[in-house]
GROMACS .gro file of C-alpha atoms in nm:
model
  243
    1MET     CA    1   1.914  -1.379  -0.381
    2LYS     CA    2   1.620  -1.145  -0.518
    3THR     CA    3   1.633  -0.775  -0.404
    4VAL     CA    4   1.327  -0.600  -0.302
    5SER     CA    5   1.221  -0.236  -0.295
    6VAL     CA    6   1.009  -0.127  -0.054
    7ILE     CA    7   0.807   0.243  -0.081
    8VAL     CA    8   0.671   0.379   0.280
    9PRO     CA    9   0.471   0.663   0.154
   10VAL     CA   10   0.458   0.921   0.463
   11TYR     CA   11   0.220   1.236   0.520
   12ASN     CA   12   0.253   1.407   0.863
   13GLU     CA   13   0.381   1.108   1.070
   14ALA     CA   14   0.619   1.307   1.299
   15LYS     CA   15   0.479   1.124   1.587
   16CYS     CA   16   0.562   0.776   1.488
   17ILE     CA   17   0.833   0.792   1.183
   18GLU     CA   18   1.140   0.787   1.420
   19ARG     CA   19   1.008   0.430   1.554
   20THR     CA   20   0.932   0.344   1.205
   21PHE     CA   21   1.291   0.445   1.075
   22ASP     CA   22   1.453   0.275   1.365
   23GLU     CA   23   1.216  -0.050   1.324
   24VAL     CA   24   1.351  -0.015   0.894
   25ALA     CA   25   1.698   0.031   0.977
   26LYS     CA   26   1.729  -0.280   1.237
   27PHE     CA   27   1.550  -0.466   0.942
   28CYS     CA   28   1.822  -0.361   0.676
   29TRP     CA   29   2.118  -0.443   0.890
   30ILE     CA   30   1.994  -0.811   0.870
   31HIS     CA   31   1.808  -0.804   0.549
   32PRO     CA   32   2.077  -0.620   0.293
   33GLU     CA   33   1.877  -0.739  -0.008
   34TYR     CA   34   1.617  -0.477   0.102
   35HIS     CA   35   1.620  -0.110  -0.011
   36PHE     CA   36   1.351   0.112   0.164
   37ILE     CA   37   1.235   0.449  -0.010
   38PHE     CA   38   1.036   0.679   0.220
   39VAL     CA   39   0.793   0.933   0.006
   40ASP     CA   40   0.733   1.240   0.135
   41ASP     CA   41   0.385   1.320   0.041
   42GLY     CA   42   0.411   1.733   0.105
   43SER     CA   43   0.395   1.683   0.503
   44LEU     CA   44   0.332   1.996   0.674
   45ASP     CA   45   0.502   1.865   1.012
   46ALA     CA   46   0.866   1.764   1.092
   47THR     CA   47   0.846   1.422   0.914
   48LYS     CA   48   1.057   1.498   0.629
   49LYS     CA   49   1.319   1.659   0.857
   50ILE     CA   50   1.306   1.375   1.102
   51ILE     CA   51   1.383   1.120   0.832
   52LYS     CA   52   1.652   1.307   0.636
   53HIS     CA   53   1.832   1.397   0.994
   54LYS     CA   54   1.785   1.014   1.082
   55ILE     CA   55   1.940   0.933   0.752
   56ASP     CA   56   2.231   1.140   0.760
   57THR     CA   57   2.342   1.045   1.121
   58VAL     CA   58   2.227   0.658   1.088
   59GLY     CA   59   2.340   0.577   0.776
   60PHE     CA   60   2.273   0.299   0.558
   61GLU     CA   61   2.314   0.512   0.261
   62GLY     CA   62   2.236   0.302  -0.042
   63GLN     CA   63   1.977   0.094   0.177
   64ILE     CA   64   1.721   0.366   0.293
   65SER     CA   65   1.662   0.708   0.104
   66LEU     CA   66   1.399   0.981   0.108
   67VAL     CA   67   1.230   1.127  -0.218
   68SER     CA   68   0.977   1.409  -0.161
   69TYR     CA   69   0.724   1.666  -0.369
   70GLU     CA   70   0.611   2.001  -0.225
   71ASN     CA   71   0.254   1.937  -0.203
   72ASN     CA   72   0.013   1.655  -0.061
   73CYS     CA   73  -0.119   1.474  -0.353
   74GLY     CA   74  -0.264   1.154  -0.212
   75LYS     CA   75  -0.122   0.795  -0.100
   76GLY     CA   76  -0.167   0.665  -0.437
   77TYR     CA   77   0.050   0.916  -0.588
   78ALA     CA   78   0.303   0.874  -0.317
   79VAL     CA   79   0.318   0.493  -0.400
   80ARG     CA   80   0.357   0.582  -0.763
   81TYR     CA   81   0.620   0.827  -0.705
   82GLY     CA   82   0.814   0.582  -0.524
   83VAL     CA   83   0.794   0.317  -0.799
   84LYS     CA   84   0.979   0.528  -1.038
   85TYR     CA   85   1.296   0.498  -0.794
   86SER     CA   86   1.225   0.111  -0.732
   87THR     CA   87   1.506  -0.110  -0.903
   88GLY     CA   88   1.484  -0.431  -0.695
   89ASP     CA   89   1.334  -0.725  -0.852
   90TYR     CA   90   1.018  -0.687  -0.624
   91VAL     CA   91   0.847  -0.378  -0.527
   92CYS     CA   92   0.648  -0.375  -0.232
   93PHE     CA   93   0.472  -0.099  -0.037
   94ILE     CA   94   0.367  -0.104   0.373
   95ASP     CA   95   0.225   0.144   0.592
   96ALA     CA   96   0.427   0.421   0.752
   97ASP     CA   97   0.270   0.315   1.113
   98LEU     CA   98   0.388  -0.052   1.054
   99ALA     CA   99   0.025  -0.147   1.094
  100TYR     CA  100   0.157  -0.472   0.904
  101SER     CA  101   0.496  -0.544   1.082
  102LEU     CA  102   0.822  -0.571   0.833
  103ASP     CA  103   0.812  -0.960   0.896
  104HIS     CA  104   0.531  -0.942   0.617
  105LEU     CA  105   0.753  -0.869   0.359
  106HIS     CA  106   0.950  -1.206   0.383
  107ARG     CA  107   0.611  -1.346   0.306
  108LEU     CA  108   0.526  -1.118  -0.017
  109ALA     CA  109   0.849  -1.200  -0.130
  110GLU     CA  110   0.845  -1.541  -0.093
  111LYS     CA  111   0.496  -1.548  -0.248
  112LEU     CA  112   0.589  -1.326  -0.533
  113GLU     CA  113   0.809  -1.586  -0.676
  114GLY     CA  114   0.505  -1.782  -0.798
  115PHE     CA  115   0.265  -1.486  -0.885
  116ASP     CA  116   0.318  -1.137  -1.046
  117VAL     CA  117   0.105  -0.972  -0.759
  118VAL     CA  118   0.071  -1.011  -0.437
  119MET     CA  119  -0.158  -0.891  -0.135
  120GLY     CA  120  -0.211  -0.860   0.245
  121SER     CA  121  -0.527  -0.985   0.351
  122ARG     CA  122  -0.651  -0.923   0.720
  123HIS     CA  123  -0.970  -1.168   0.645
  124LEU     CA  124  -0.715  -1.434   0.633
  125ASP     CA  125  -0.593  -1.373   0.973
  126ASP     CA  126  -0.831  -1.486   1.227
  127VAL     CA  127  -0.700  -1.261   1.496
  128ALA     CA  128  -0.708  -0.957   1.267
  129VAL     CA  129  -1.060  -0.992   1.181
  130LYS     CA  130  -1.160  -1.077   1.553
  131TYR     CA  131  -1.038  -0.734   1.723
  132GLN     CA  132  -1.120  -0.501   1.445
  133SER     CA  133  -1.332  -0.234   1.524
  134PHE     CA  134  -1.730  -0.253   1.421
  135MET     CA  135  -1.647   0.091   1.195
  136ARG     CA  136  -1.354  -0.072   1.012
  137LYS     CA  137  -1.510  -0.428   0.989
  138PHE     CA  138  -1.825  -0.294   0.849
  139SER     CA  139  -1.679  -0.032   0.603
  140GLY     CA  140  -1.433  -0.333   0.450
  141LYS     CA  141  -1.750  -0.493   0.381
  142VAL     CA  142  -1.931  -0.255   0.208
  143PHE     CA  143  -1.620  -0.195   0.012
  144ASN     CA  144  -1.568  -0.548  -0.110
  145LEU     CA  145  -1.942  -0.604  -0.154
  146LEU     CA  146  -1.923  -0.279  -0.419
  147SER     CA  147  -1.603  -0.392  -0.544
  148ARG     CA  148  -1.779  -0.745  -0.610
  149LYS     CA  149  -2.081  -0.556  -0.799
  150ILE     CA  150  -1.885  -0.300  -0.999
  151LEU     CA  151  -1.565  -0.459  -1.059
  152ASP     CA  152  -1.623  -0.829  -1.047
  153LEU     CA  153  -1.356  -0.825  -0.838
  154GLU     CA  154  -1.372  -1.149  -0.560
  155PHE     CA  155  -1.106  -1.094  -0.326
  156THR     CA  156  -1.106  -1.082   0.013
  157ASP     CA  157  -0.957  -0.761   0.075
  158MET     CA  158  -0.796  -0.491  -0.122
  159GLN     CA  159  -0.769  -0.215   0.115
  160ALA     CA  160  -0.471  -0.333   0.310
  161GLY     CA  161  -0.163  -0.110   0.253
  162LEU     CA  162   0.086  -0.396   0.210
  163LYS     CA  163   0.142  -0.546  -0.132
  164GLY     CA  164   0.381  -0.635  -0.378
  165PHE     CA  165   0.490  -0.673  -0.709
  166ARG     CA  166   0.742  -0.808  -0.966
  167LEU     CA  167   0.917  -0.507  -1.090
  168PRO     CA  168   0.827  -0.521  -1.432
  169VAL     CA  169   0.457  -0.559  -1.349
  170ALA     CA  170   0.454  -0.249  -1.075
  171LYS     CA  171   0.611  -0.007  -1.356
  172GLN     CA  172   0.326  -0.129  -1.595
  173LEU     CA  173   0.035  -0.119  -1.357
  174PHE     CA  174   0.139   0.271  -1.173
  175GLN     CA  175   0.188   0.391  -1.551
  176LYS     CA  176  -0.166   0.296  -1.640
  177GLN     CA  177  -0.325   0.375  -1.263
  178VAL     CA  178  -0.470   0.726  -1.218
  179MET     CA  179  -0.616   0.731  -0.858
  180THR     CA  180  -0.427   0.901  -0.609
  181GLY     CA  181  -0.700   0.854  -0.324
  182PHE     CA  182  -0.774   0.553  -0.112
  183SER     CA  183  -0.938   0.374  -0.400
  184PHE     CA  184  -0.595   0.339  -0.585
  185ASP     CA  185  -0.554   0.000  -0.412
  186VAL     CA  186  -0.855  -0.120  -0.586
  187GLU     CA  187  -0.755   0.024  -0.919
  188LEU     CA  188  -0.443  -0.172  -0.938
  189ILE     CA  189  -0.601  -0.466  -0.813
  190TYR     CA  190  -0.854  -0.416  -1.114
  191LEU     CA  191  -0.580  -0.340  -1.364
  192ALA     CA  192  -0.357  -0.648  -1.281
  193ARG     CA  193  -0.668  -0.881  -1.339
  194LYS     CA  194  -0.738  -0.696  -1.658
  195TYR     CA  195  -0.356  -0.784  -1.793
  196GLY     CA  196  -0.401  -1.126  -1.682
  197TYR     CA  197  -0.138  -1.119  -1.406
  198GLN     CA  198  -0.180  -1.393  -1.146
  199ILE     CA  199  -0.267  -1.262  -0.829
  200GLY     CA  200  -0.179  -1.439  -0.472
  201GLU     CA  201  -0.294  -1.338  -0.107
  202ILE     CA  202  -0.100  -1.362   0.208
  203PRO     CA  203  -0.283  -1.298   0.575
  204ALA     CA  204  -0.186  -0.948   0.695
  205LYS     CA  205  -0.172  -0.988   1.068
  206VAL     CA  206  -0.270  -0.595   1.245
  207SER     CA  207  -0.079  -0.489   1.509
  208GLU     CA  208  -0.200  -0.433   1.819
  209SER     CA  209  -0.164  -0.043   1.832
  210HIS     CA  210  -0.324  -0.044   1.518
  211LEU     CA  211  -0.603  -0.215   1.620
  212LEU     CA  212  -0.692   0.011   1.893
  213LYS     CA  213  -0.649   0.321   1.691
  214LYS     CA  214  -0.980   0.533   1.659
  215SER     CA  215  -1.104   0.475   1.314
  216LYS     CA  216  -1.080   0.802   1.077
  217VAL     CA  217  -1.346   0.681   0.855
  218ASN     CA  218  -1.691   0.852   0.809
  219LEU     CA  219  -1.938   0.580   0.710
  220ILE     CA  220  -2.165   0.767   0.470
  221LYS     CA  221  -1.906   1.043   0.328
  222ASP     CA  222  -1.660   0.739   0.263
  223SER     CA  223  -1.911   0.483   0.136
  224LEU     CA  224  -2.041   0.728  -0.122
  225LEU     CA  225  -1.665   0.829  -0.250
  226MET     CA  226  -1.606   0.436  -0.277
  227PHE     CA  227  -1.874   0.407  -0.474
  228TYR     CA  228  -1.822   0.725  -0.674
  229ASN     CA  229  -1.457   0.557  -0.747
  230LEU     CA  230  -1.535   0.259  -0.822
  231LEU     CA  231  -1.765   0.344  -1.085
  232GLN     CA  232  -1.482   0.579  -1.199
  233ILE     CA  233  -1.273   0.282  -1.242
  234ARG     CA  234  -1.546   0.091  -1.456
  235LEU     CA  235  -1.589   0.407  -1.642
  236ASN     CA  236  -1.247   0.472  -1.716
  237ASP     CA  237  -1.221   0.131  -1.878
  238TRP     CA  238  -1.500   0.157  -2.091
  239LYS     CA  239  -1.327   0.494  -2.217
  240LYS     CA  240  -0.983   0.262  -2.308
  241ARG     CA  241  -0.797   0.477  -2.086
  242TYR     CA  242  -0.623   0.211  -1.969
  243GLU     CA  243  -0.541   0.048  -2.296
   0.00000   0.00000   0.00000
């Protein structure tokens, strides 16, 4: 049986982290082959304290762990940090608010039997596309368009917080990638393609509660930042920083 390390990056998630932890604990009870690594990205609220208390009281020692550092460094850095502690045959990461249910992890693991890298795509799920807010849908289209034009990436959705890797592939990609913000996903996919890895996709069904969340996207500011980050990836490659 293949083992799976699951990284859950967290930053100021005190409002939802107890529910997330309970869901993870239930999942671990049924699936001992999974190991969850919560990575506290310098939270300023009680996130770290809550997770530590749950681990101490609920148990699952060895199957649920917490690592942390002092300053907030971004989601990309948090996932990279978690990869250092990953030992499973496969490494996955998933958002802390469980925008994608834990059942997706099985589909990632199954797909990883035939691919080196697998990513969730909201565009392969009809419901997720139908009920996505205008802002999320529009910003996603802008990002995918820019990614195709600047990086020649043809995938349908590179920013869903649901991805999986074979362990040696994850170790290599995260050793090379440098971005720490929300563009780290596309940098990973760019590197995976550059190194000739096989990339697969699975449908990513977004939870109803996440669909109802108000988007934090600032259309102009975030689009400009995306454009800058994509250019930066291309520039890094030209400068052979990914060699």
